[in-house]
């Protein structure tokens, strides 16, 4: 089994390890219990939208108003006065997280409250659900689900008749609240308080919403009521049914919304929120803004007095204008909270024990819906793909590192592991903070130590096995002392070779096979000797070394251990140009068959050392650089060129005139490479060559930008001046093809070469 096959298998196992954990209930449990709190901690508190606020029934208000702390004991005429104040101040929606399901002690106060609610016309009252929760496993991408037995408790009829709508807002009594129901499935898809509040809040955009629905699907729009005959709860159930029955409708609505230029920004925002609301899941994760009272909270007594504009620094009427106001119990301190248990443990629970109140969670859910910024678990296939590819990638990287046989390399492994952790955490944090996307966190982080320790263990096993092979193989042609030194050295068994930076030049001649058939061996031998002598001289003059000669192909290398790569690459480029000039003179000699030669040049790391088996070894260059140089040389056949180099060869070199001929995925490679034609020395270039390089560059920009007409024009102009220009002919055909048959899917200018 080759090293790469072992690495791929190891990487596959690490990726699969993460996938298997993610597929079990343990995976979601780890992410909810450990990953989600870490992401919220990394993000920190975020500003809540200004459209929502909480009026808090708290101890300070009870003291100021000389009322009991328990909200249920407050006289209902106080709430009537609050509603009147909020309505006069222009509150858009008033949502009461207080239950009015029994008559008050003073019937006249119930009448006053009902009158205030009716006059306001925008009040939502919460109704109670008596239930027993039984949590069910949640599916990734589908939100959380809870089974329950539900018994509804009707509101006081006089209050229920006056309210614009009534809604439930049950929360699961789990160890920590992460989610809520938007629609209560076991109560007939009943909308919850945040949903009803949002629909009331968005009524101003209802006619535009209905118009877009008619544009998208006229038959469905017939099911909608007129603006003046809306019953909010019935409207919500109707819209929920429409979007549930027609899953494609949401995208159709968004498309129509994006095309409609008549809508203002606020209407667009509300319509987008409504589409997401009705097409989304029944249960949704809460995107908390921060600790208790992060959503703007005003004590009840201040809201009650804001009407008078006391000038004491409290709220004014303008503070409530156009807002969704949620009214309910919200303690300012933990002891106060202990007296009235309407609090829930969340990721932002304070260290002193103060939890978020139910009314603030309702306001948070409303704000999430309004902003269309809930937490979104990725779709299960994408979630699993990320986990697998992440594990696969880190395993490939760590498996490719040398064996950590000393403290330095061991430290590198540890630092690399920490680096992988940091990179992934940053990506997850960025997605969470900026897009509300909840990427898996804990499982990918678990894959890092699994990959690192697994790779180290495998490398130790390989080293032990390879040292035995080394001892037997080298004993045949290396003194025992050398074998002993190799065995004592750190690193893999190839440390007797030299890993160096360098440039590799590969050549190949046209018609060699034909000539070998037409000429007798003696004549062919003389011809090839002259041919190689012509090429060897420039290599030697520019301090290169011929590494290999096979048939009509030559491999030359330039190496350095000092790190002065630019000088080395310059010498290799000069040798290429001199070889091309020398071969032009060689082919001009009469009576001698011409050998038109293709040249490819690449730079990078290579291994110099003994290569062979049994009793025959050769000292030569080994590595991807050699294969790539040969592939670049072969690319000349397709582009009609003679001298191609990778762009990393000419990076930082200003002495040469070049033109980029594109990005290519060469045969046998998994990553693309940028290739350029080496046209000559810059100081010797003619004006025609300079023009060619410039207009070709502009034509390539047009090709990469999918501007097919401009590309066709520029490449055609080049061919008028240079009829034999191979790259222009190559790209003209591609532009003409794509102009007639545009590429499907995301555009990638990289060209995949199947042949060598």
XYZ file of C-alpha atoms in Angstrom:
756
model
C 0.000 0.000 0.000
C 1.506 3.338 -1.076
C 1.862 6.246 1.320
C -0.798 8.251 -0.462
C -3.293 5.422 -0.354
C -2.637 5.055 3.374
C -3.054 8.786 3.863
C -6.298 8.831 1.930
C -7.616 5.868 3.893
C -6.605 7.506 7.169
C -8.243 10.773 6.112
C -11.393 8.895 5.131
C -11.549 7.297 8.575
C -11.127 10.626 10.387
C -13.868 12.196 8.269
C -16.154 9.209 8.815
C -15.511 9.365 12.568
C -17.001 12.862 12.649
C -19.939 11.899 10.439
C -20.863 8.934 12.641
C -20.867 11.068 15.790
C -22.937 13.714 14.041
C -25.523 11.146 12.990
C -26.157 10.025 16.566
C -28.243 11.920 19.159
C -24.948 12.519 20.945
C -23.826 14.771 18.098
C -26.676 17.263 18.465
C -26.476 17.003 22.251
C -22.795 17.960 22.166
C -23.484 20.884 19.870
C -26.427 22.176 21.918
C -24.821 21.700 25.339
C -21.238 22.677 24.501
C -20.962 24.154 21.020
C -23.850 26.623 21.068
C -22.848 28.300 24.373
C -19.263 28.687 23.098
C -20.477 30.367 19.923
C -22.650 32.787 21.886
C -19.730 33.524 24.219
C -17.434 34.224 21.274
C -19.999 36.507 19.700
C -20.917 38.262 22.930
C -23.953 40.469 23.372
C -25.469 41.920 20.203
C -27.779 44.923 19.883
C -31.451 44.037 19.721
C -33.468 45.743 16.975
C -34.975 49.062 18.069
C -38.447 47.981 16.917
C -39.087 45.872 20.018
C -39.110 46.703 23.713
C -40.263 45.228 27.004
C -42.358 46.944 29.651
C -41.315 45.137 32.808
C -43.539 44.402 35.756
C -40.862 44.405 38.452
C -40.291 45.207 42.101
C -39.402 48.837 41.377
C -42.746 49.326 39.643
C -44.627 47.624 42.455
C -42.991 49.957 44.972
C -43.594 53.079 42.884
C -47.234 52.201 42.272
C -47.815 50.856 45.794
C -48.911 47.502 44.409
C -48.075 43.868 45.246
C -45.038 42.304 43.563
C -47.180 39.464 42.193
C -48.545 40.625 38.773
C -51.776 38.681 39.152
C -52.781 40.829 42.118
C -52.540 44.115 40.243
C -55.858 45.873 39.557
C -56.692 45.674 35.884
C -57.476 49.334 35.485
C -53.706 49.904 35.789
C -53.202 47.803 32.652
C -56.004 49.743 30.982
C -54.164 52.998 31.656
C -50.924 51.488 30.291
C -52.644 50.385 27.089
C -54.155 53.842 26.653
C -50.719 55.442 27.088
C -49.011 53.044 24.697
C -51.765 53.415 22.122
C -51.644 57.204 22.286
C -47.843 57.033 21.982
C -48.187 55.106 18.710
C -47.183 51.593 19.736
C -47.702 49.352 16.728
C -48.348 46.144 18.667
C -48.949 45.564 22.377
C -48.393 41.976 23.529
C -49.357 41.013 27.077
C -47.557 38.062 28.606
C -50.172 38.099 31.357
C -53.139 35.766 31.600
C -56.616 37.191 32.037
C -58.548 33.929 32.313
C -60.480 34.665 35.516
C -62.577 37.650 36.579
C -60.800 40.373 38.507
C -61.800 41.427 42.005
C -63.405 44.597 40.653
C -65.660 43.900 37.631
C -65.525 47.547 36.566
C -61.777 47.214 36.092
C -62.298 44.248 33.742
C -64.662 46.423 31.719
C -62.140 49.266 31.660
C -59.396 46.905 30.508
C -61.578 45.408 27.783
C -62.504 48.884 26.585
C -58.847 49.970 26.419
C -57.922 46.788 24.552
C -60.766 47.240 22.085
C -59.969 50.907 21.486
C -56.288 50.154 20.882
C -57.110 47.459 18.309
C -53.608 46.000 18.365
C -53.395 44.108 21.649
C -52.432 40.431 21.791
C -53.166 38.533 25.001
C -51.375 35.337 25.946
C -53.507 32.315 26.779
C -52.481 29.428 28.943
C -51.737 25.904 27.794
C -51.764 23.266 30.479
C -49.333 20.652 29.263
C -46.866 17.966 30.183
C -43.654 18.159 28.167
C -41.869 15.099 26.811
C -38.768 16.133 24.821
C -38.170 14.265 21.588
C -34.841 13.957 19.696
C -34.339 16.906 17.361
C -33.341 16.486 13.758
C -30.572 18.668 12.358
C -31.898 21.303 10.022
C -35.466 20.730 11.165
C -35.453 22.540 14.472
C -36.274 21.035 17.853
C -39.476 19.097 18.621
C -41.304 18.367 21.845
C -44.224 16.061 22.455
C -46.913 17.283 24.839
C -50.490 16.828 25.999
C -52.232 20.176 25.700
C -55.242 21.601 27.498
C -56.115 25.179 26.640
C -57.598 27.610 29.161
C -59.961 30.160 27.642
C -59.547 33.848 28.399
C -62.171 35.853 30.189
C -64.767 36.369 27.423
C -64.912 40.149 27.783
C -61.128 40.311 27.370
C -60.962 37.716 24.585
C -63.622 39.523 22.537
C -61.795 42.837 22.845
C -58.312 41.595 21.933
C -57.036 41.763 18.370
C -55.754 38.226 18.865
C -54.819 35.712 21.519
C -51.927 33.297 21.419
C -50.005 30.807 23.484
C -46.333 30.954 24.296
C -45.319 27.689 25.966
C -41.622 27.056 26.526
C -40.116 23.626 27.191
C -38.957 23.076 30.746
C -35.580 21.695 29.782
C -32.246 22.328 31.465
C -31.636 25.252 29.125
C -33.874 27.025 26.651
C -32.444 27.018 23.136
C -35.581 27.125 21.029
C -39.287 27.887 20.930
C -42.375 26.968 18.986
C -43.476 29.318 16.244
C -46.439 27.055 15.504
C -47.659 24.583 18.116
C -48.154 21.336 16.246
C -50.043 19.553 19.019
C -52.469 22.467 19.268
C -53.524 22.432 15.635
C -50.600 24.469 14.271
C -51.674 27.315 16.552
C -49.404 30.349 16.149
C -47.558 31.465 19.256
C -47.280 34.953 20.718
C -44.244 36.166 18.683
C -45.865 35.008 15.432
C -49.173 36.748 16.107
C -47.353 39.895 17.199
C -45.307 39.898 13.994
C -48.377 39.489 11.799
C -50.044 42.438 13.520
C -46.821 44.425 13.232
C -46.640 43.703 9.492
C -50.250 44.545 8.599
C -49.109 47.801 7.014
C -47.403 45.720 4.319
C -50.320 43.292 3.918
C -51.631 44.712 0.645
C -48.160 44.613 -0.914
C -47.721 41.076 0.413
C -51.035 40.021 -1.122
C -50.100 41.672 -4.419
C -46.815 39.770 -4.601
C -48.653 36.556 -3.773
C -51.068 37.230 -6.632
C -48.119 37.779 -8.955
C -46.524 34.518 -7.847
C -49.690 32.394 -7.725
C -53.045 34.065 -8.462
C -55.133 31.064 -7.401
C -53.591 30.955 -3.938
C -54.106 34.687 -3.474
C -57.866 34.143 -3.733
C -57.759 32.505 -0.304
C -56.648 35.764 1.337
C -59.146 38.125 3.016
C -59.432 41.829 2.272
C -57.417 44.214 4.401
C -60.546 45.467 6.183
C -61.902 42.037 7.087
C -58.808 40.428 8.559
C -59.106 38.124 11.552
C -55.481 37.849 12.520
C -55.479 34.283 13.804
C -57.421 32.998 10.784
C -55.105 34.903 8.454
C -52.074 33.292 10.063
C -53.519 29.794 9.741
C -54.456 30.476 6.114
C -50.994 31.722 5.206
C -49.319 28.880 7.070
C -51.423 26.395 5.138
C -50.641 28.075 1.812
C -46.892 28.030 2.328
C -46.929 24.510 3.767
C -48.880 23.157 0.795
C -46.719 25.009 -1.765
C -43.042 24.685 -0.701
C -41.824 26.475 -3.840
C -43.959 29.536 -3.116
C -41.421 31.076 -0.724
C -38.750 31.298 -3.409
C -41.276 32.616 -5.908
C -42.280 35.346 -3.466
C -38.673 36.326 -2.756
C -37.971 36.485 -6.490
C -40.991 38.712 -7.029
C -39.950 40.840 -4.053
C -36.461 41.371 -5.437
C -37.869 42.451 -8.782
C -40.454 44.873 -7.379
C -39.041 48.403 -7.455
C -42.114 50.061 -5.930
C -41.608 48.881 -2.357
C -39.795 50.874 0.284
C -37.154 49.307 2.505
C -39.480 48.771 5.478
C -42.089 46.978 3.370
C -39.420 44.770 1.817
C -38.136 43.892 5.254
C -41.584 42.999 6.581
C -42.546 40.931 3.542
C -39.280 39.005 3.641
C -39.832 38.320 7.341
C -43.366 37.078 6.695
C -42.258 34.750 3.909
C -39.579 33.262 6.162
C -42.078 32.966 9.007
C -44.712 31.039 7.085
C -42.322 28.833 5.123
C -40.112 27.966 8.100
C -40.104 25.194 10.677
C -42.573 24.792 13.515
C -39.804 25.100 16.117
C -36.859 27.459 15.789
C -33.650 28.150 17.611
C -33.411 31.437 19.483
C -30.731 33.896 18.469
C -30.303 35.499 21.890
C -29.061 39.072 21.965
C -27.481 38.940 25.394
C -28.112 38.676 29.140
C -31.351 39.772 30.834
C -32.617 43.196 29.730
C -30.473 43.341 26.579
C -33.739 43.922 24.739
C -34.622 47.481 25.734
C -36.605 47.233 28.960
C -38.606 50.004 30.638
C -40.090 49.576 34.120
C -43.855 49.472 34.110
C -44.230 52.553 36.275
C -42.132 54.648 33.870
C -44.172 53.489 30.878
C -47.328 54.334 32.800
C -46.098 57.865 33.458
C -44.436 58.490 30.081
C -47.694 59.901 28.841
C -47.214 62.967 30.994
C -43.689 63.754 29.805
C -42.402 64.323 33.325
C -38.924 65.202 32.131
C -37.327 62.913 34.721
C -35.213 61.119 32.173
C -37.777 58.352 31.716
C -39.336 57.288 28.407
C -41.327 59.685 26.279
C -44.154 59.029 23.844
C -41.679 58.861 20.961
C -39.964 55.894 22.598
C -43.008 53.714 21.871
C -43.972 55.018 18.441
C -43.980 52.284 15.812
C -42.689 49.697 18.310
C -43.780 46.239 19.322
C -44.188 46.441 23.100
C -44.170 43.249 25.175
C -45.603 43.579 28.682
C -44.855 41.048 31.397
C -42.918 40.162 34.500
C -39.169 40.756 34.169
C -37.084 40.881 37.330
C -34.082 43.159 37.660
C -32.411 41.047 40.368
C -32.171 37.377 41.254
C -33.918 37.632 44.673
C -36.819 39.416 42.996
C -36.940 36.681 40.375
C -37.131 33.961 43.022
C -40.479 35.306 44.194
C -42.110 35.013 40.758
C -40.916 31.983 38.797
C -41.237 33.070 35.177
C -37.556 32.696 34.321
C -35.595 30.379 32.085
C -31.975 29.278 31.974
C -30.318 30.301 28.692
C -26.807 30.670 27.307
C -26.799 34.227 28.671
C -27.929 33.482 32.217
C -25.996 35.727 34.566
C -23.499 34.395 37.083
C -25.579 35.814 39.961
C -28.472 33.536 38.969
C -30.602 36.051 37.065
C -32.268 34.318 34.113
C -34.177 35.634 31.121
C -37.871 36.125 31.770
C -40.564 34.610 29.613
C -41.608 37.992 28.241
C -38.037 38.810 27.171
C -37.750 35.445 25.435
C -41.008 36.232 23.607
C -39.601 39.626 22.615
C -36.372 37.936 21.478
C -38.304 35.463 19.329
C -40.298 38.340 17.811
C -37.093 40.263 17.074
C -35.556 37.179 15.419
C -38.615 36.818 13.199
C -38.674 40.515 12.370
C -34.983 40.557 11.436
C -35.250 37.123 9.805
C -32.183 36.190 11.849
C -32.933 32.982 13.758
C -30.168 30.503 14.330
C -30.033 28.205 11.344
C -28.718 24.677 11.523
C -27.255 23.743 8.180
C -29.168 21.202 6.087
C -28.128 17.684 7.160
C -26.260 16.827 3.914
C -24.234 20.045 4.091
C -23.620 19.582 7.808
C -22.274 16.073 7.279
C -20.234 17.175 4.263
C -18.512 19.891 6.308
C -17.679 17.466 9.101
C -16.356 14.848 6.688
C -14.327 17.211 4.506
C -12.898 19.009 7.542
C -11.731 15.740 9.076
C -10.447 14.538 5.713
C -8.481 17.750 5.097
C -6.761 17.955 8.483
C -5.905 14.263 8.339
C -4.315 14.685 4.902
C -2.236 17.628 6.121
C -0.967 16.061 9.342
C -0.346 12.739 7.615
C 1.896 14.518 5.087
C 4.129 16.012 7.787
C 7.421 14.348 8.744
C 7.635 12.080 11.748
C 7.868 14.139 14.993
C 11.044 12.494 16.269
C 12.213 15.453 18.336
C 10.774 18.148 20.545
C 10.741 20.723 17.757
C 8.701 18.616 15.367
C 6.454 17.505 18.218
C 5.814 21.139 19.022
C 5.025 21.753 15.364
C 2.346 19.053 15.516
C 0.823 20.575 18.630
C 0.905 24.075 17.164
C -0.554 22.783 13.914
C -3.410 21.194 15.838
C -4.039 24.446 17.676
C -3.860 26.271 14.364
C -6.531 24.016 12.850
C -8.709 24.583 15.902
C -8.278 28.350 15.639
C -9.075 28.392 11.921
C -12.252 26.377 12.292
C -13.429 28.275 15.365
C -12.905 31.539 13.483
C -14.945 30.289 10.515
C -17.739 29.014 12.760
C -17.707 32.254 14.775
C -17.811 34.381 11.623
C -20.753 32.454 10.177
C -22.578 32.499 13.501
C -22.083 36.217 14.099
C -22.665 37.553 10.598
C -25.167 35.144 9.072
C -26.766 33.294 11.984
C -25.517 29.993 10.553
C -24.814 27.420 13.243
C -21.927 25.287 12.037
C -21.031 22.159 13.990
C -18.291 23.079 16.454
C -17.559 20.347 18.971
C -17.405 17.385 16.584
C -14.972 19.112 14.163
C -12.793 20.123 17.104
C -12.768 16.513 18.302
C -11.524 15.473 14.877
C -8.355 17.565 15.271
C -6.744 15.559 18.124
C -7.985 12.349 16.535
C -6.207 13.305 13.296
C -3.010 14.502 15.013
C -2.596 11.568 17.381
C -3.679 9.098 14.725
C -1.128 10.473 12.256
C 1.659 10.372 14.843
C 0.842 6.764 15.707
C 0.816 5.720 12.064
C 4.102 7.494 11.406
C 5.813 5.720 14.282
C 4.658 2.425 12.858
C 5.876 3.359 9.365
C 9.261 4.515 10.655
C 9.824 1.240 12.457
C 8.965 -0.750 9.341
C 10.931 1.487 6.960
C 14.073 1.364 9.080
C 14.103 -2.398 8.740
C 13.765 -2.066 4.973
C 16.499 0.565 4.937
C 18.885 -1.610 6.912
C 18.537 -4.493 4.459
C 18.615 -2.372 1.277
C 21.527 -0.039 2.061
C 23.711 -2.834 3.396
C 24.145 -4.000 -0.221
C 25.968 -0.855 -1.402
C 26.592 1.375 1.637
C 29.045 0.633 4.452
C 27.544 -0.426 7.697
C 28.685 2.802 9.339
C 26.586 4.855 6.902
C 23.597 2.630 7.475
C 24.001 3.114 11.203
C 24.136 6.902 10.811
C 21.000 6.850 8.700
C 19.190 4.743 11.266
C 20.217 7.144 14.032
C 19.180 10.258 12.097
C 15.852 11.950 12.700
C 13.104 11.964 10.139
C 12.059 9.409 7.550
C 14.464 7.015 5.849
C 15.006 9.346 2.878
C 17.024 11.852 4.912
C 20.164 10.624 3.176
C 18.747 12.381 0.124
C 18.560 16.154 -0.128
C 15.312 18.047 -0.159
C 16.142 21.225 -2.059
C 14.485 24.140 -3.785
C 15.034 24.271 -7.483
C 13.842 24.603 -11.036
C 13.227 21.710 -13.378
C 13.380 21.998 -17.187
C 11.809 19.304 -19.363
C 12.077 19.033 -23.147
C 10.593 16.798 -25.792
C 11.170 16.708 -29.551
C 8.550 16.354 -32.288
C 8.919 13.619 -34.903
C 11.458 11.613 -32.919
C 9.434 8.421 -33.328
C 9.119 9.001 -37.075
C 12.841 9.724 -37.400
C 13.747 6.575 -35.479
C 11.788 4.590 -38.046
C 13.191 6.422 -41.086
C 16.882 6.685 -40.092
C 19.327 3.906 -39.373
C 20.503 3.729 -35.750
C 23.959 5.143 -36.507
C 22.583 8.231 -38.245
C 19.997 8.708 -35.526
C 22.679 8.433 -32.859
C 24.801 11.140 -34.511
C 21.788 13.408 -34.915
C 20.778 12.994 -31.284
C 24.303 13.589 -30.037
C 24.397 16.913 -31.897
C 20.909 17.699 -30.659
C 21.788 17.104 -27.035
C 25.070 18.952 -27.338
C 23.092 21.936 -28.575
C 20.859 21.841 -25.475
C 23.481 20.839 -22.903
C 25.676 23.876 -23.518
C 23.137 26.545 -22.405
C 22.263 24.427 -19.372
C 25.890 24.207 -18.339
C 26.580 27.874 -19.109
C 23.764 28.943 -16.811
C 24.944 26.645 -14.002
C 22.349 23.934 -14.425
C 22.801 20.176 -14.437
C 21.395 17.596 -16.813
C 19.649 15.077 -14.609
C 18.214 12.652 -17.106
C 18.156 11.858 -20.833
C 15.706 9.363 -22.271
C 15.211 9.044 -26.032
C 14.430 12.560 -27.248
C 13.691 14.028 -23.813
C 16.021 15.914 -21.484
C 15.576 16.828 -17.841
C 17.754 19.602 -16.393
C 17.714 21.015 -12.878
C 18.904 24.060 -10.956
C 19.078 23.633 -7.195
C 19.974 25.690 -4.159
C 20.097 25.182 -0.417
C 20.733 28.835 0.409
C 17.206 30.005 -0.319
C 18.281 32.398 -3.142
C 15.549 31.143 -5.451
C 15.098 34.213 -7.631
C 18.657 34.043 -8.981
C 18.245 30.339 -9.642
C 14.940 30.809 -11.479
C 16.447 33.594 -13.573
C 19.285 31.311 -14.673
C 16.823 28.598 -15.627
C 14.783 31.077 -17.707
C 17.897 32.330 -19.480
C 18.871 28.744 -20.255
C 15.406 28.100 -21.735
C 15.685 31.103 -24.045
C 19.218 30.185 -25.089
C 18.157 26.596 -25.760
C 15.317 27.854 -27.954
C 17.724 30.112 -29.888
C 20.311 27.333 -30.216
C 17.728 24.853 -31.486
C 16.506 27.388 -34.022
C 20.035 27.535 -35.418
C 20.313 23.744 -35.185
C 17.144 23.233 -37.223
C 18.247 25.794 -39.828
C 21.197 23.654 -40.966
C 20.469 22.250 -44.400
C 20.435 18.516 -44.854
C 19.608 17.874 -41.215
C 16.102 16.783 -40.163
C 14.648 19.473 -37.894
C 13.780 18.566 -34.310
C 11.219 21.077 -33.144
C 11.341 20.992 -29.384
C 8.848 21.775 -26.659
C 10.174 23.172 -23.378
C 8.489 23.266 -19.964
C 9.878 24.868 -16.786
C 8.624 24.620 -13.205
C 10.061 25.417 -9.773
C 9.554 24.122 -6.267
C 10.877 21.462 -3.942
C 12.532 18.316 -5.227
C 14.352 15.382 -3.753
C 17.870 14.643 -4.977
C 19.258 11.246 -4.250
C 19.614 7.617 -5.167
C 16.643 6.117 -6.968
C 16.481 2.502 -7.970
C 16.154 -1.013 -6.663
C 18.127 -4.135 -6.053
C 21.677 -3.538 -7.379
C 20.985 -0.553 -9.608
C 20.511 2.986 -8.337
C 20.710 6.371 -10.023
C 21.198 9.833 -8.617
C 18.356 11.949 -9.902
C 15.620 14.443 -9.104
C 12.342 13.112 -7.784
C 9.125 14.867 -6.933
C 6.018 16.585 -8.209
C 8.155 19.306 -9.769
C 9.505 16.804 -12.315
C 6.062 15.556 -13.311
C 4.691 19.077 -13.498
C 7.548 20.303 -15.680
C 6.800 17.452 -18.087
C 3.077 18.257 -18.079
C 3.837 21.918 -18.826
C 6.100 20.822 -21.649
C 3.271 18.686 -23.030
C 0.861 21.617 -22.800
C 2.778 23.210 -25.690
C 1.144 20.699 -28.025
C -2.318 22.044 -27.234
C -1.421 25.725 -27.219
C 0.850 25.676 -30.267
C 3.757 27.122 -28.276
C 7.381 26.098 -27.702
C 8.352 27.489 -24.305
C 5.988 27.465 -21.335
C 6.750 28.079 -17.671
C 4.703 28.039 -14.490
C 4.018 31.545 -13.241
C 5.737 30.781 -9.943
C 8.979 30.479 -11.943
C 8.760 34.074 -13.177
C 7.282 35.540 -10.005
C 9.369 38.554 -9.030
C 11.486 38.411 -12.203
C 11.297 41.597 -14.272
C 13.894 40.703 -16.880
C 11.621 38.760 -19.190
C 8.691 39.432 -21.483
C 5.954 36.932 -20.716
C 2.258 36.479 -21.232
C -0.049 34.451 -19.051
C -1.816 31.742 -21.020
C -4.244 30.747 -18.282
C -4.871 28.384 -15.443
C -4.738 24.662 -16.108
C -5.494 21.509 -14.202
C -2.859 19.321 -15.794
C -3.276 15.581 -16.186
C -2.544 13.718 -12.989
C -2.778 16.826 -10.783
C -5.457 17.816 -8.299
C -4.659 21.529 -8.126
C -4.530 24.054 -10.940
C -1.388 25.860 -12.003
C -0.932 29.187 -13.759
C 1.129 28.940 -16.919
C 2.873 31.645 -18.962
C 4.743 31.766 -22.240
C 8.354 32.925 -21.894
C 8.621 35.197 -24.939
C 12.133 36.582 -24.526
C 14.368 39.012 -22.688
C 12.488 42.218 -22.014
C 15.268 44.504 -23.242
C 15.442 42.597 -26.541
C 11.692 42.416 -27.150
C 10.310 44.039 -30.287
C 7.353 46.413 -30.260
C 5.293 43.704 -31.958
C 6.052 41.251 -29.152
C 5.181 43.850 -26.526
C 1.892 44.612 -28.295
C 1.123 40.910 -28.487
C 1.691 40.448 -24.750
C -0.489 43.443 -23.883
C -3.461 42.679 -26.111
C -3.325 38.992 -25.191
C -3.503 39.962 -21.516
C -6.594 42.075 -22.220
C -8.131 39.228 -24.195
C -7.503 36.814 -21.321
C -9.205 39.187 -18.911
C -12.235 39.189 -21.188
C -12.191 35.382 -21.308
C -11.980 35.067 -17.538
C -14.789 37.625 -17.122
C -16.964 35.659 -19.598
C -17.046 38.620 -21.972
C -17.090 36.346 -25.006
C -17.589 39.026 -27.658
C -14.661 41.115 -26.434
C -12.550 37.983 -26.121
C -13.364 36.861 -29.662
C -12.562 40.301 -31.008
C -9.185 40.602 -29.264
C -8.042 37.086 -30.094
C -9.083 37.607 -33.704
C -7.086 40.850 -33.802
C -4.037 38.953 -32.581
C -4.428 36.355 -35.314
C -4.602 39.085 -37.943
C -1.145 40.247 -36.884
C 0.212 36.823 -35.892
C -1.659 34.172 -37.924
C 0.348 31.338 -36.352
C -0.180 32.381 -32.730
C -1.305 29.177 -31.044
C -2.650 30.561 -27.738
C -4.837 33.108 -29.546
C -6.245 30.383 -31.784
C -6.823 28.129 -28.752
C -8.765 30.746 -26.782
C -10.632 32.097 -29.799
C -12.178 28.660 -30.260
C -13.132 28.526 -26.577
C -14.683 32.006 -26.664
C -16.644 31.149 -29.797
C -17.835 27.929 -28.207
C -18.934 29.589 -24.969
C -20.595 32.412 -26.867
C -22.766 29.851 -28.588
C -23.067 27.513 -25.587
C -22.563 29.425 -22.320
C -21.048 27.419 -19.466
C -23.478 25.897 -16.995
C -23.048 26.473 -13.273
C -20.417 28.569 -11.500
C -17.810 29.792 -13.973
C -14.258 28.599 -13.519
C -11.684 29.813 -16.019
C -9.404 26.913 -15.114
C -8.962 24.489 -18.044
C -8.765 20.782 -17.322
C -6.301 18.899 -19.528
C -6.973 15.205 -19.855
C -3.952 14.317 -21.959
C -0.245 14.683 -21.271
